[in-house]
Coordinates of C-alpha atoms in Angstrom, one line a residue:
X1 CA 8.3 -28.6 13.9
X2 CA 5.0 -27.5 13.7
X3 CA 4.6 -25.0 10.6
X4 CA 3.1 -21.8 11.3
X5 CA -0.1 -20.9 9.3
X6 CA 1.7 -17.9 7.2
X7 CA 5.3 -19.8 6.8
X8 CA 5.4 -17.7 3.6
X9 CA 8.0 -14.8 4.0
X10 CA 6.2 -12.6 1.4
X11 CA 2.6 -11.1 1.2
X12 CA 0.2 -9.1 -1.0
X13 CA -0.5 -5.3 -0.4
X14 CA -4.2 -4.6 -1.9
X15 CA -4.5 -0.7 -2.3
X16 CA -8.0 -0.2 -1.4
X17 CA -8.4 3.3 -2.1
X18 CA -6.5 6.4 -2.8
X19 CA -4.4 7.3 -5.8
X20 CA -3.3 3.3 -6.1
X21 CA -6.5 1.8 -5.8
X22 CA -7.1 -1.5 -7.8
X23 CA -3.1 -2.3 -7.8
X24 CA -1.2 -4.9 -5.7
X25 CA 2.2 -5.7 -5.0
X26 CA 4.4 -8.3 -2.8
X27 CA 6.3 -7.5 0.1
X28 CA 8.3 -9.0 2.6
X29 CA 6.9 -10.0 6.4
X30 CA 9.5 -8.4 8.9
X31 CA 9.5 -10.7 12.0
X32 CA 6.3 -12.5 10.3
X33 CA 4.4 -9.2 10.6
X34 CA 2.9 -7.1 8.0
X35 CA 3.8 -3.5 8.1
X36 CA 1.4 -1.3 9.8
X37 CA 1.9 1.7 7.7
X38 CA 3.8 1.6 3.9
X39 CA 4.9 4.7 1.8
X40 CA 4.5 4.4 -2.1
X41 CA 5.9 6.8 -4.6
X42 CA 3.8 7.2 -7.6
X43 CA 3.8 9.9 -10.3
X44 CA 0.7 12.0 -10.8
X45 CA 0.5 14.5 -13.8
X46 CA 4.4 13.7 -14.1
X47 CA 4.9 14.4 -10.5
X48 CA 6.5 12.1 -7.9
X49 CA 4.5 12.0 -5.2
X50 CA 4.4 9.8 -1.8
X51 CA 1.3 8.2 -0.8
X52 CA 0.9 6.9 2.8
X53 CA -1.1 3.9 3.6
X54 CA -2.6 2.1 6.7
X55 CA -3.0 -1.5 7.0
X56 CA -6.6 -3.0 7.6
X57 CA -8.4 -6.3 7.0
X58 CA -6.1 -9.5 6.4
X59 CA -7.0 -12.5 4.8
X60 CA -5.6 -15.8 3.0
X61 CA -6.2 -16.5 -0.6
X62 CA -4.8 -19.8 -2.1
X63 CA -2.6 -20.1 0.8
X64 CA -1.3 -16.4 0.5
X65 CA -1.5 -13.7 2.9
X66 CA -3.3 -10.7 1.6
X67 CA -3.8 -7.0 3.3
X68 CA -6.0 -4.3 2.3
X69 CA -4.2 -0.8 2.9
X70 CA -6.4 2.4 3.2
X71 CA -5.0 5.8 1.9
X72 CA -4.1 8.1 4.7
X73 CA -4.5 11.6 2.9
X74 CA -3.5 14.1 5.6
X75 CA 0.2 12.2 5.5
X76 CA 0.4 11.9 1.7
X77 CA 1.4 14.5 -1.1
X78 CA -1.6 16.3 -2.4
X79 CA -3.2 14.2 -5.4
X80 CA -4.7 17.3 -7.0
X81 CA -2.3 19.4 -9.1
X82 CA -2.2 23.3 -8.2
X83 CA -4.9 25.2 -10.2
X84 CA -2.4 27.7 -11.1
X85 CA -0.1 25.0 -12.7
X86 CA -3.0 23.6 -14.7
X87 CA -3.1 27.0 -16.6
X88 CA 0.2 27.1 -17.9

């Protein structure tokens, strides 16, 4: 049997921009394919928010698959706090 170039069942998500820029995490490949779109939950100013990211460029570093994900602002929760709530 020949080994595929991406035999590792995991890949590394690199958040390229948006609220999670500069962070990374490991995810499992499903059927050998990376997720085209992923959701992440994070606290912004004490409130949980859902952020959506879309897959971009892939590369292999030290034998591990890395995928850059870009922020999908229109489908995500707002990043900025409501101005009325800030004055409370």
